[in-house]
mmCIF file of C-alpha atoms in Angstrom:
data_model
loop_
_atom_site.group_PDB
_atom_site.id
_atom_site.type_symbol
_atom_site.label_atom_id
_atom_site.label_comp_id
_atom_site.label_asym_id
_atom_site.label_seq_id
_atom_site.Cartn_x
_atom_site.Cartn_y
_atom_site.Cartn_z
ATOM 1 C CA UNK F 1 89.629 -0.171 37.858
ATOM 2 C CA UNK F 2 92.168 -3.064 38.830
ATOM 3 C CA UNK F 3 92.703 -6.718 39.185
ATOM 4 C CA UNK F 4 90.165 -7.624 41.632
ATOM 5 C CA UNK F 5 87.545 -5.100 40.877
ATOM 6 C CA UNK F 6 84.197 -6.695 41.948
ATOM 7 C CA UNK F 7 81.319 -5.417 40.216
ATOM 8 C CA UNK F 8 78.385 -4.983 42.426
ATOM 9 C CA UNK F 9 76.387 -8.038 42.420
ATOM 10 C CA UNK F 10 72.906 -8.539 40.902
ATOM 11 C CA UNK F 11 70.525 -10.741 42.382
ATOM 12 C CA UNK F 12 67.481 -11.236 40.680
ATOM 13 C CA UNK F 13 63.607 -12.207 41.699
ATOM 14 C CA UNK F 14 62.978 -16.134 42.188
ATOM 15 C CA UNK F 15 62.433 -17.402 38.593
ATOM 16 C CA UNK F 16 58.584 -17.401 38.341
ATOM 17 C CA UNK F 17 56.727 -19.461 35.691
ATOM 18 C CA UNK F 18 55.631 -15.734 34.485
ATOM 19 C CA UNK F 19 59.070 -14.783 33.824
ATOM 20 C CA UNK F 20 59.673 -17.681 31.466
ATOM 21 C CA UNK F 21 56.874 -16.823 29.587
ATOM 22 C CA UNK F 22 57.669 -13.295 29.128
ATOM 23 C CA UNK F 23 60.922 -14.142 28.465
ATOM 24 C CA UNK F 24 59.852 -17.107 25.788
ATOM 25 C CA UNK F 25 58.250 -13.989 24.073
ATOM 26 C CA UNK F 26 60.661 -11.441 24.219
ATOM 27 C CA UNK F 27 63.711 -13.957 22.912
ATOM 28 C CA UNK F 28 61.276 -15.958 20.195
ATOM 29 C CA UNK F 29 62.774 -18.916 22.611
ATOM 30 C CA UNK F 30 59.329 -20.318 22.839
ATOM 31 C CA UNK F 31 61.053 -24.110 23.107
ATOM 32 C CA UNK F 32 57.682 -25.723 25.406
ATOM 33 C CA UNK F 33 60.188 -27.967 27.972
ATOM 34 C CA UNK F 34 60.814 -23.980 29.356
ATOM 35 C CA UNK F 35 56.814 -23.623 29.832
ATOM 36 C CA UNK F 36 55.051 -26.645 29.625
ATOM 37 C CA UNK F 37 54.988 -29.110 32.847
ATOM 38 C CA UNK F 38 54.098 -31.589 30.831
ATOM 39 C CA UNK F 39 56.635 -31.346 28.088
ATOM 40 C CA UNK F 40 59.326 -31.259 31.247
ATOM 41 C CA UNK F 41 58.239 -34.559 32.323
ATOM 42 C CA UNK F 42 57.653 -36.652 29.498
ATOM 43 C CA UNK F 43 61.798 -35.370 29.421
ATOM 44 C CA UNK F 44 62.154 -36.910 32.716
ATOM 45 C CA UNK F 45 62.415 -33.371 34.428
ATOM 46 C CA UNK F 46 60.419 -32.184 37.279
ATOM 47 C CA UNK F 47 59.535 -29.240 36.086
ATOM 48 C CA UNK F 48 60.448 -26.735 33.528
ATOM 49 C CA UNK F 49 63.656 -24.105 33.735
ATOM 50 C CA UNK F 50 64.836 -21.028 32.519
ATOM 51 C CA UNK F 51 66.068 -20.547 29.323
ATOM 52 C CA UNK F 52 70.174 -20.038 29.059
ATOM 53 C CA UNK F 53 69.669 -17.461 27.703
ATOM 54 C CA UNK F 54 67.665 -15.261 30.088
ATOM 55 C CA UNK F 55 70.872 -15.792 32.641
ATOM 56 C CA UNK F 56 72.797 -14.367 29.663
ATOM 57 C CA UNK F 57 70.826 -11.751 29.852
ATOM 58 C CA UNK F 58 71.133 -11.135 33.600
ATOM 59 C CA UNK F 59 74.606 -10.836 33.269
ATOM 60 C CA UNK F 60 74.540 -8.401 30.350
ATOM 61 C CA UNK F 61 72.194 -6.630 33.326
ATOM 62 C CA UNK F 62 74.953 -6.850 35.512
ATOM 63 C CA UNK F 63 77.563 -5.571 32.861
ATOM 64 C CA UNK F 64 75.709 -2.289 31.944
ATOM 65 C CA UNK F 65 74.308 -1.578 35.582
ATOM 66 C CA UNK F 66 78.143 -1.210 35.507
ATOM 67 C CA UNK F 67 79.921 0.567 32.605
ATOM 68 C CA UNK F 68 78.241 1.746 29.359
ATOM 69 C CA UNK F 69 76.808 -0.700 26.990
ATOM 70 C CA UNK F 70 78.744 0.898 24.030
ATOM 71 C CA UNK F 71 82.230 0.024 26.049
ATOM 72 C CA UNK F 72 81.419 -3.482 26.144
ATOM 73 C CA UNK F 73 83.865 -5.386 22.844
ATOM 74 C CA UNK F 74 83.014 -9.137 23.750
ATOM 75 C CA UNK F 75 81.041 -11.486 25.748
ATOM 76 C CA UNK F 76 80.667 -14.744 25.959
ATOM 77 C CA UNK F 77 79.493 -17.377 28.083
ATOM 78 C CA UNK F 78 79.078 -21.311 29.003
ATOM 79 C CA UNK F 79 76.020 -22.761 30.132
ATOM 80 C CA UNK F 80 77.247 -25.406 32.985
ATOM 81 C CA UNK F 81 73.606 -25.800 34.827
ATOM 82 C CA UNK F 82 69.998 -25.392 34.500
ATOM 83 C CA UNK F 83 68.666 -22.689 36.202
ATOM 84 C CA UNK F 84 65.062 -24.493 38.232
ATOM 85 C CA UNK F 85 61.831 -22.294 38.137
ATOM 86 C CA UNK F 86 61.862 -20.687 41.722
ATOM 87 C CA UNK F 87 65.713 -20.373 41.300
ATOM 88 C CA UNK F 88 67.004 -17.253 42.916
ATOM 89 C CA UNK F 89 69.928 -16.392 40.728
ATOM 90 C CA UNK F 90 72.424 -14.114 41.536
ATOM 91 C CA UNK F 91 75.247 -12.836 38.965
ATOM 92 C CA UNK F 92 79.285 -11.572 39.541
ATOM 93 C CA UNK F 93 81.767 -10.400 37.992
ATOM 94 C CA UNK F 94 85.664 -9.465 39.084
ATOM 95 C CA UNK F 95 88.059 -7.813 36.984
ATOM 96 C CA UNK F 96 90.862 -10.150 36.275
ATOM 97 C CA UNK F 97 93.210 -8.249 33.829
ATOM 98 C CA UNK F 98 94.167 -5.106 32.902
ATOM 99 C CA UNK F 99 95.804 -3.795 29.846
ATOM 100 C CA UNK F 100 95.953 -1.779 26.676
ATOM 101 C CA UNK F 101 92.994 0.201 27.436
ATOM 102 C CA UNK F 102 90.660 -2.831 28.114
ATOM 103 C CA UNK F 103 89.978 -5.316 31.239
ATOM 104 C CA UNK F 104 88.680 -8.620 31.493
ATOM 105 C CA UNK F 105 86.273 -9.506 33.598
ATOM 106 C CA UNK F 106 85.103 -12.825 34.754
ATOM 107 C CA UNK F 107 81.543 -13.428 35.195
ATOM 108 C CA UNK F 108 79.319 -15.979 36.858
ATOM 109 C CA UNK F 109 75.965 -16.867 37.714
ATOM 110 C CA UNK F 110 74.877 -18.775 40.854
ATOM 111 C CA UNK F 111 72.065 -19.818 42.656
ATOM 112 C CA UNK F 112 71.364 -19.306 46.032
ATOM 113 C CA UNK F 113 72.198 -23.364 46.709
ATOM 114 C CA UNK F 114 75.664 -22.696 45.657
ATOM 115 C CA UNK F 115 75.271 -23.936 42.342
ATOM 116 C CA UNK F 116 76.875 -22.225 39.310
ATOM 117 C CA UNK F 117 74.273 -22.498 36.038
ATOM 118 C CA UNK F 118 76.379 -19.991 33.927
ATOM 119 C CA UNK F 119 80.124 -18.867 34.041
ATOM 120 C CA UNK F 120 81.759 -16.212 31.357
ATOM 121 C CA UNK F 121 84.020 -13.289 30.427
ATOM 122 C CA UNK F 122 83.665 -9.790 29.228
ATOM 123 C CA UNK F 123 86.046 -7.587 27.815
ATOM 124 C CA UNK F 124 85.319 -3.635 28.499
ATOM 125 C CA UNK F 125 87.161 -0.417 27.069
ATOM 126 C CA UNK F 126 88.633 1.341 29.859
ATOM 127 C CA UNK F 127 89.638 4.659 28.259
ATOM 128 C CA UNK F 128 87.694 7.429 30.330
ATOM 129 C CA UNK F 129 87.388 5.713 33.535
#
């Protein structure tokens, strides 16, 4: 593993209106603007969007699809757009430092438009790889 280590990247099915639910269910996120048209409007939205949190979670995909869970010591994250229903997100990370037995990684989330709904970091152990 070195600077500029790009993890494979994870691209996920459109957001469907089923996925929020499920995902409103699993997280106890059950907020309505993510599943109710009508609650989107009446915030002046289109339509609803994906929890934060469920990009989180695609990254966290990403980040064990590549090393073992247990080697993971932080990770965090900014929200910087919503992610639409029907939004075909697709998550990265590249390894921007390495020392003392750990590397950074930097971490993003984009749709297929280009734009970025989620950027982060991650720091893994490296021992043992």
């Amino acid at each position: 593993m070195n600077v500029g280590t790009q993890l494979p990247p994870l691209q996920v099915p459109p957001i469907s209106r089923t996925t929020l639910a499920l995902f409103a269910g699993a997280s106890g996120d059950h907020n309505p603007i993510h599943v109710d048209l009508d609650v989107a409007r009446s915030a002046g939205l289109e339509d609803v969007f994906a929890h934060g949190m469920l990009s989180m979670a695609y990254l966290g995909r990403l980040l064990t699809g590549w090393v073992q869970q247990e080697r993971i010591r932080s990770f965090a994250v900014r929200f910087s757009a919503i992610t639409p229903v029907h939004g075909e997100p697709t998550c990265t990370g590249v390894v921007t430092a390495v020392r003392d037995g750990e590397a950074t990684v930097e971490l993003t989330v984009r749709l297929a438009d280009g734009t970025t709904t989620l950027t982060g970091e991650a720091v893994i152990a490296t021992e043992g790889l």
